[in-house]
CSV table of C-alpha atoms in Angstrom, one decimal:
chain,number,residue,atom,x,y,z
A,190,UNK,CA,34.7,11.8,-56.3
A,191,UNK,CA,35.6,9.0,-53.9
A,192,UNK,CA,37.4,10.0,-50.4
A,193,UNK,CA,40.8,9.3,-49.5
A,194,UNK,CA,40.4,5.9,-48.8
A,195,UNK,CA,42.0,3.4,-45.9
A,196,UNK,CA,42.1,-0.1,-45.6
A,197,UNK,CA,41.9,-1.9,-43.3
A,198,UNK,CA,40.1,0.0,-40.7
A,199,UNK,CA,40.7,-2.1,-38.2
A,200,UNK,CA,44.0,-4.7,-38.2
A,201,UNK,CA,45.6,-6.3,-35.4
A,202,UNK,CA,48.8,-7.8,-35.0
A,203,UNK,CA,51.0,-9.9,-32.4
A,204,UNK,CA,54.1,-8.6,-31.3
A,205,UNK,CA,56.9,-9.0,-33.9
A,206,UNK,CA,54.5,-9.7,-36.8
A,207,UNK,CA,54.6,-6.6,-39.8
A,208,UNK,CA,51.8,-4.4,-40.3
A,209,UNK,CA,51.0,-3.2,-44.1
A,210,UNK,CA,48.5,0.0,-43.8
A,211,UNK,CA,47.7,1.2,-47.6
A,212,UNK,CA,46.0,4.6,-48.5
A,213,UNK,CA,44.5,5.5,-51.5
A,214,UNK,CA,44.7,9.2,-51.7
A,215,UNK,CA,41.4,10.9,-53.5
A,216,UNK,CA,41.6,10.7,-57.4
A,217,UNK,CA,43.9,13.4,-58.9
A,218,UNK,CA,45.9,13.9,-55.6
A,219,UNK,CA,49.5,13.3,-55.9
A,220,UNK,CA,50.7,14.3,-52.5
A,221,UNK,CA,50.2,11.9,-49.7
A,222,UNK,CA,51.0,12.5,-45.7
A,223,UNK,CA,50.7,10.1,-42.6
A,224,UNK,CA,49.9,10.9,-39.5
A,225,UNK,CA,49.8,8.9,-36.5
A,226,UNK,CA,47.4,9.7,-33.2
A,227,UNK,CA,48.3,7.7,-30.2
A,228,UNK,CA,45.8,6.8,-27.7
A,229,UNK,CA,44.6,10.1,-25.6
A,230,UNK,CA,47.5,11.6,-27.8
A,231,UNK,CA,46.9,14.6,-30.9
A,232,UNK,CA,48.2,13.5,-34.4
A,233,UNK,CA,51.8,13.7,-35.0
A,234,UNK,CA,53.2,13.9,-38.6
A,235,UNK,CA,55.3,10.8,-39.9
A,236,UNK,CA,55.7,11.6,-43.5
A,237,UNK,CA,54.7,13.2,-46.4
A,238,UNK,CA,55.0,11.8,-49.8
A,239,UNK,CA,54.2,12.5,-53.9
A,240,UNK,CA,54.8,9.4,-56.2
A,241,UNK,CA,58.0,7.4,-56.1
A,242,UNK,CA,59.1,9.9,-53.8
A,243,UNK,CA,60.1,10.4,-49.8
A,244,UNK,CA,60.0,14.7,-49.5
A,245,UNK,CA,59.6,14.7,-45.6
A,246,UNK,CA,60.3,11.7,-43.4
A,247,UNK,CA,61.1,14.0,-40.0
A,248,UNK,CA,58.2,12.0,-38.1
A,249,UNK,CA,59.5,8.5,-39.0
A,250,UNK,CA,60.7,6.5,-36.3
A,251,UNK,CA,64.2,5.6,-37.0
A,252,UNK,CA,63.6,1.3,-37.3
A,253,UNK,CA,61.1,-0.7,-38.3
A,254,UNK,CA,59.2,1.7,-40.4
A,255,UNK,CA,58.8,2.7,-43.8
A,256,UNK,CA,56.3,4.5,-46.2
A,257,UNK,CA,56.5,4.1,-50.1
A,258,UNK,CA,53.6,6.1,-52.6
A,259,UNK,CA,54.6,3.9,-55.6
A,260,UNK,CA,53.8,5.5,-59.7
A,261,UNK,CA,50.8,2.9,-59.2
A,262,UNK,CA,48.5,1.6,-56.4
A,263,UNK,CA,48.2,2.9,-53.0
A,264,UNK,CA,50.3,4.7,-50.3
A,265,UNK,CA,51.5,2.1,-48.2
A,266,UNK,CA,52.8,2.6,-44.6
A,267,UNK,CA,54.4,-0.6,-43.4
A,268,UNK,CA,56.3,-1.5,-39.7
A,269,UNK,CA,57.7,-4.8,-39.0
A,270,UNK,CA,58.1,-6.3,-36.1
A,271,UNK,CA,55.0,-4.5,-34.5
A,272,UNK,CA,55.4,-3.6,-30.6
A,273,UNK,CA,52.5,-3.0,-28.3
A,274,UNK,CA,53.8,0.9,-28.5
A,275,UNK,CA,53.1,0.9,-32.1
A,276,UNK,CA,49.1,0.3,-31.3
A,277,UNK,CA,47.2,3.4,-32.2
A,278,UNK,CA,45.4,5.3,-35.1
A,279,UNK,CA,47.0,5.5,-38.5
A,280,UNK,CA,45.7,8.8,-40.7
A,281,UNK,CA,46.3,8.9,-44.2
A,282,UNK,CA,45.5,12.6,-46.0
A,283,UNK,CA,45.8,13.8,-49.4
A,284,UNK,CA,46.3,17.0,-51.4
A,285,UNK,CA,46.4,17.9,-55.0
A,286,UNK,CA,49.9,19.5,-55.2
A,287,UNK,CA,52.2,21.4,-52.7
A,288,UNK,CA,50.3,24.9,-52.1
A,289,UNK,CA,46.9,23.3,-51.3
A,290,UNK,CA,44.9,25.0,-49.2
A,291,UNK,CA,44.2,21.9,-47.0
A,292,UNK,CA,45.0,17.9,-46.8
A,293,UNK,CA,41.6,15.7,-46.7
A,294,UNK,CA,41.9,12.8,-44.6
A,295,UNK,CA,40.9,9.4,-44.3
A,296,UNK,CA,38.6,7.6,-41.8
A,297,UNK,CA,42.2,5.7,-40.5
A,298,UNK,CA,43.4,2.9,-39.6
A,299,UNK,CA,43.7,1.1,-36.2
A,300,UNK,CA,46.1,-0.5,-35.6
A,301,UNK,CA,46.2,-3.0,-32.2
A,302,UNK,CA,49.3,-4.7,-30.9
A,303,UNK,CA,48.3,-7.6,-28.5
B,264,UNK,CA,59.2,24.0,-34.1
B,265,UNK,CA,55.1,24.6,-33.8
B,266,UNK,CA,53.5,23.8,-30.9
B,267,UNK,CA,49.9,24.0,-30.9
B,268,UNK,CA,47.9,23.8,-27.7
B,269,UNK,CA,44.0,23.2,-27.0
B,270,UNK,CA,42.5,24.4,-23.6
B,271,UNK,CA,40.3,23.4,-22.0
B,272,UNK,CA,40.9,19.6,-22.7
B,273,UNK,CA,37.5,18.9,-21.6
B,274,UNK,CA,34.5,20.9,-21.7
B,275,UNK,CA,30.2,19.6,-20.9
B,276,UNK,CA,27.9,22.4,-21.8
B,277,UNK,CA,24.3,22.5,-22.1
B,278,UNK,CA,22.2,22.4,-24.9
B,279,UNK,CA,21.8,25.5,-26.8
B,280,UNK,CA,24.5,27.4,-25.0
B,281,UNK,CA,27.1,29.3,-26.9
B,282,UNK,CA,30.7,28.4,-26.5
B,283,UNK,CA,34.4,29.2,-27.6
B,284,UNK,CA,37.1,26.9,-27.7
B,285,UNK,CA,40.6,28.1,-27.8
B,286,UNK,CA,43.9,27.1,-29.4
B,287,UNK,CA,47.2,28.6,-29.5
B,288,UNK,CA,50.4,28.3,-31.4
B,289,UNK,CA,53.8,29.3,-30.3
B,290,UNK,CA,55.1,30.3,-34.1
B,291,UNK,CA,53.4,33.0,-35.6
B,292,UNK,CA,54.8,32.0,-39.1
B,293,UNK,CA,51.6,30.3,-40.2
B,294,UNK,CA,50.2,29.1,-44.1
B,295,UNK,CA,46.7,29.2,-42.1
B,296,UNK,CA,44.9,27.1,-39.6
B,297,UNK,CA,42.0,24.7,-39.8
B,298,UNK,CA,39.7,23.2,-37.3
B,299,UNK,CA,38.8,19.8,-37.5
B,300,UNK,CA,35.9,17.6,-35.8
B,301,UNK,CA,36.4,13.7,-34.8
B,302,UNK,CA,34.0,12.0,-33.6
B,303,UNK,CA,34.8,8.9,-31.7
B,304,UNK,CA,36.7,6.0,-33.5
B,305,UNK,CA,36.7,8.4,-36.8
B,306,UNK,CA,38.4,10.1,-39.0
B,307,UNK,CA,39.2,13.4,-39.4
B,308,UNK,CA,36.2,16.4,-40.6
B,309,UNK,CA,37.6,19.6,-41.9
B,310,UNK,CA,35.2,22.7,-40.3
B,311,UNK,CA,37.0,26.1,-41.1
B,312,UNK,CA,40.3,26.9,-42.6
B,313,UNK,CA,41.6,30.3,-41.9
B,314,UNK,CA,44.2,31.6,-44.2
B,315,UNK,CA,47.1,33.7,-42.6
B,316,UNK,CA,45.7,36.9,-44.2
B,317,UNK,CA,42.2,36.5,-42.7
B,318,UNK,CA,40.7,37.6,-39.5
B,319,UNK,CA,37.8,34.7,-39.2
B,320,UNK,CA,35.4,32.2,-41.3
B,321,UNK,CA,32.2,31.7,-40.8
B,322,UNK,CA,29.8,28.5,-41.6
B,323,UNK,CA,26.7,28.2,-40.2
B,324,UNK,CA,26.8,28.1,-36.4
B,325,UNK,CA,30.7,28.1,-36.3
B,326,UNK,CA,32.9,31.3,-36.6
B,327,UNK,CA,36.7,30.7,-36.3
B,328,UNK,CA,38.9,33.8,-35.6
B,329,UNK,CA,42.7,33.8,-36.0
B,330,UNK,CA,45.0,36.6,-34.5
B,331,UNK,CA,48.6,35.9,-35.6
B,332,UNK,CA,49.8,38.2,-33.5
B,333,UNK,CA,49.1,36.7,-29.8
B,334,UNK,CA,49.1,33.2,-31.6
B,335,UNK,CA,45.4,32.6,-30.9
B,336,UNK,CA,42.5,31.3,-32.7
B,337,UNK,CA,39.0,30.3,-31.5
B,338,UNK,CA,36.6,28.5,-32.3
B,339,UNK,CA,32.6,29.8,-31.7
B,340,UNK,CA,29.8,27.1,-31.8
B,341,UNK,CA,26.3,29.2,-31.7
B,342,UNK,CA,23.2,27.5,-30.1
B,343,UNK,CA,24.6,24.0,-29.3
B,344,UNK,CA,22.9,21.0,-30.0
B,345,UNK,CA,23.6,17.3,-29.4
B,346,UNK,CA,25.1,16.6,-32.7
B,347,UNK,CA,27.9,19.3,-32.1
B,348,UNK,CA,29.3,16.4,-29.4
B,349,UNK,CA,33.1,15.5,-30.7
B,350,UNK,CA,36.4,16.1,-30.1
B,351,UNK,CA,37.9,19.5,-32.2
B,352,UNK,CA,41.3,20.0,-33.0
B,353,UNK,CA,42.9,22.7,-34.7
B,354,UNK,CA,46.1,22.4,-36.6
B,355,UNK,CA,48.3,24.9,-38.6
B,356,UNK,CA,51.0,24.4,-40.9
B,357,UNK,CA,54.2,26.8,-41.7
B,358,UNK,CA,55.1,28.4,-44.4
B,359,UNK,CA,57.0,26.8,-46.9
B,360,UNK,CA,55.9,23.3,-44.5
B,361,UNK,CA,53.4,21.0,-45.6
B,362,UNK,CA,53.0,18.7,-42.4
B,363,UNK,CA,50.4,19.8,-40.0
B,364,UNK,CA,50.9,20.3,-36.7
B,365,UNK,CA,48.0,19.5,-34.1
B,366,UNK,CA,46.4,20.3,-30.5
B,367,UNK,CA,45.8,17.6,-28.3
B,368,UNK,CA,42.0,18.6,-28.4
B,369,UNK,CA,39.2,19.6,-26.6
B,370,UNK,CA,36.5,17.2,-26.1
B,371,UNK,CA,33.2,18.7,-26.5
B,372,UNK,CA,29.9,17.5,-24.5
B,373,UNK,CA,26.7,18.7,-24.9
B,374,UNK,CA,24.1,18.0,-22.9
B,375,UNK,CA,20.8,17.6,-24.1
């Protein structure tokens, strides 16, 4: 049973270009949250999904970000118009259903802003 | 609203010493808490998950202990080695709320 999966690993981006960040959560795992870990930061939650819908978006910031977990394909975490503040490590995790015990994560991605 | 704290933030210990790390949580209305490992440019390993009705877990050289009541849990690493090098966070959830909330970490040296 594959991991939750991230890709890319590694992207980077010029101010005002869009960043697409997808997660594949691990097979049978319908819940999906992102986390994002600034540089000498902890992880901070930005959302939590199941498919086709948004159940927590507290963490979002207000513009230029948006998360979708579509009935098919992956999670996909996208910001437009990137700023050098948006640099930093993107976590994808997954979890079968609600009342899981825990959320398994993926190896991230990062994201760099020049 | 959690808030979880790691202290020390830093901590260089020599090979095969025991050591505790600590982490606290301001609400006591936890699902359970897990510790995590990272190692440097990686993702996210899960260690020990405590559930709110437990006292500790134990696997292998680590024993995490969770006392709701001061809003405290350690972590124990028994005989240190190199390997056991990383940054550990620990991170709860509440009831009834599925996003974790994190420490800022300790990063853990050991010196061969």
């Amino acid at each position: 049973n594959a991991g939750v999966m991230q890709n890319p690993r590694h992207l980077v981006r010029r101010r005002g270009q869009e960043a697409r960040l997808r997660c594949s959560p691990m097979k049978g795992h319908s819940h999906v949250y992102w986390y994002r870990q600034l540089p000498e930061e902890g992880l901070k939650f930005m959302v939590y999904l199941q498919k086709e819908n948004i159940i927590d978006e507290s963490g979002m910031p207000k513009e230029r970000f948006s998360a979708e977990f579509p009935k098919e394909g992956p999670s996909i975490l996208r910001i437009q118009q990137v700023v050098r503040g948006d640099s930093a490590a993107y976590f994808c995790a997954s979890s079968p259903d609600r009342e899981a015990d825990t959320q398994y994560f993926g190896p991230g991605t990062r994201l760099t802003v020049l | 609203k959690q808030e979880v704290t790691q202290i020390p933030a830093a901590l260089s210990v020599p090979e095969g010493e025991n050591l505790v790390l600590n982490c606290s949580f301001t609400d006591s209305a936890i699902y359970n808490l897990q510790w995590f490992r990272q190692d440097p440019g990686k993702g996210l390993t899960s260690l020990l998950l405590i559930q709110s009705s437990q006292r500790e877990q134990t696997s292998g050289r680590l024993n995490a202990s969770l006392d709701k009541s001061s809003g405290r849990s350690t972590l124990y690493i028994a005989a240190s080695q190199p390997g056991d090098s990383a940054t550990y966070l620990c991170a709860a959830p509440n009831f009834g709320n599925e996003k974790l909330t994190f420490g800022t970490g300790t990063r853990l040296t050991i010196i061969p």
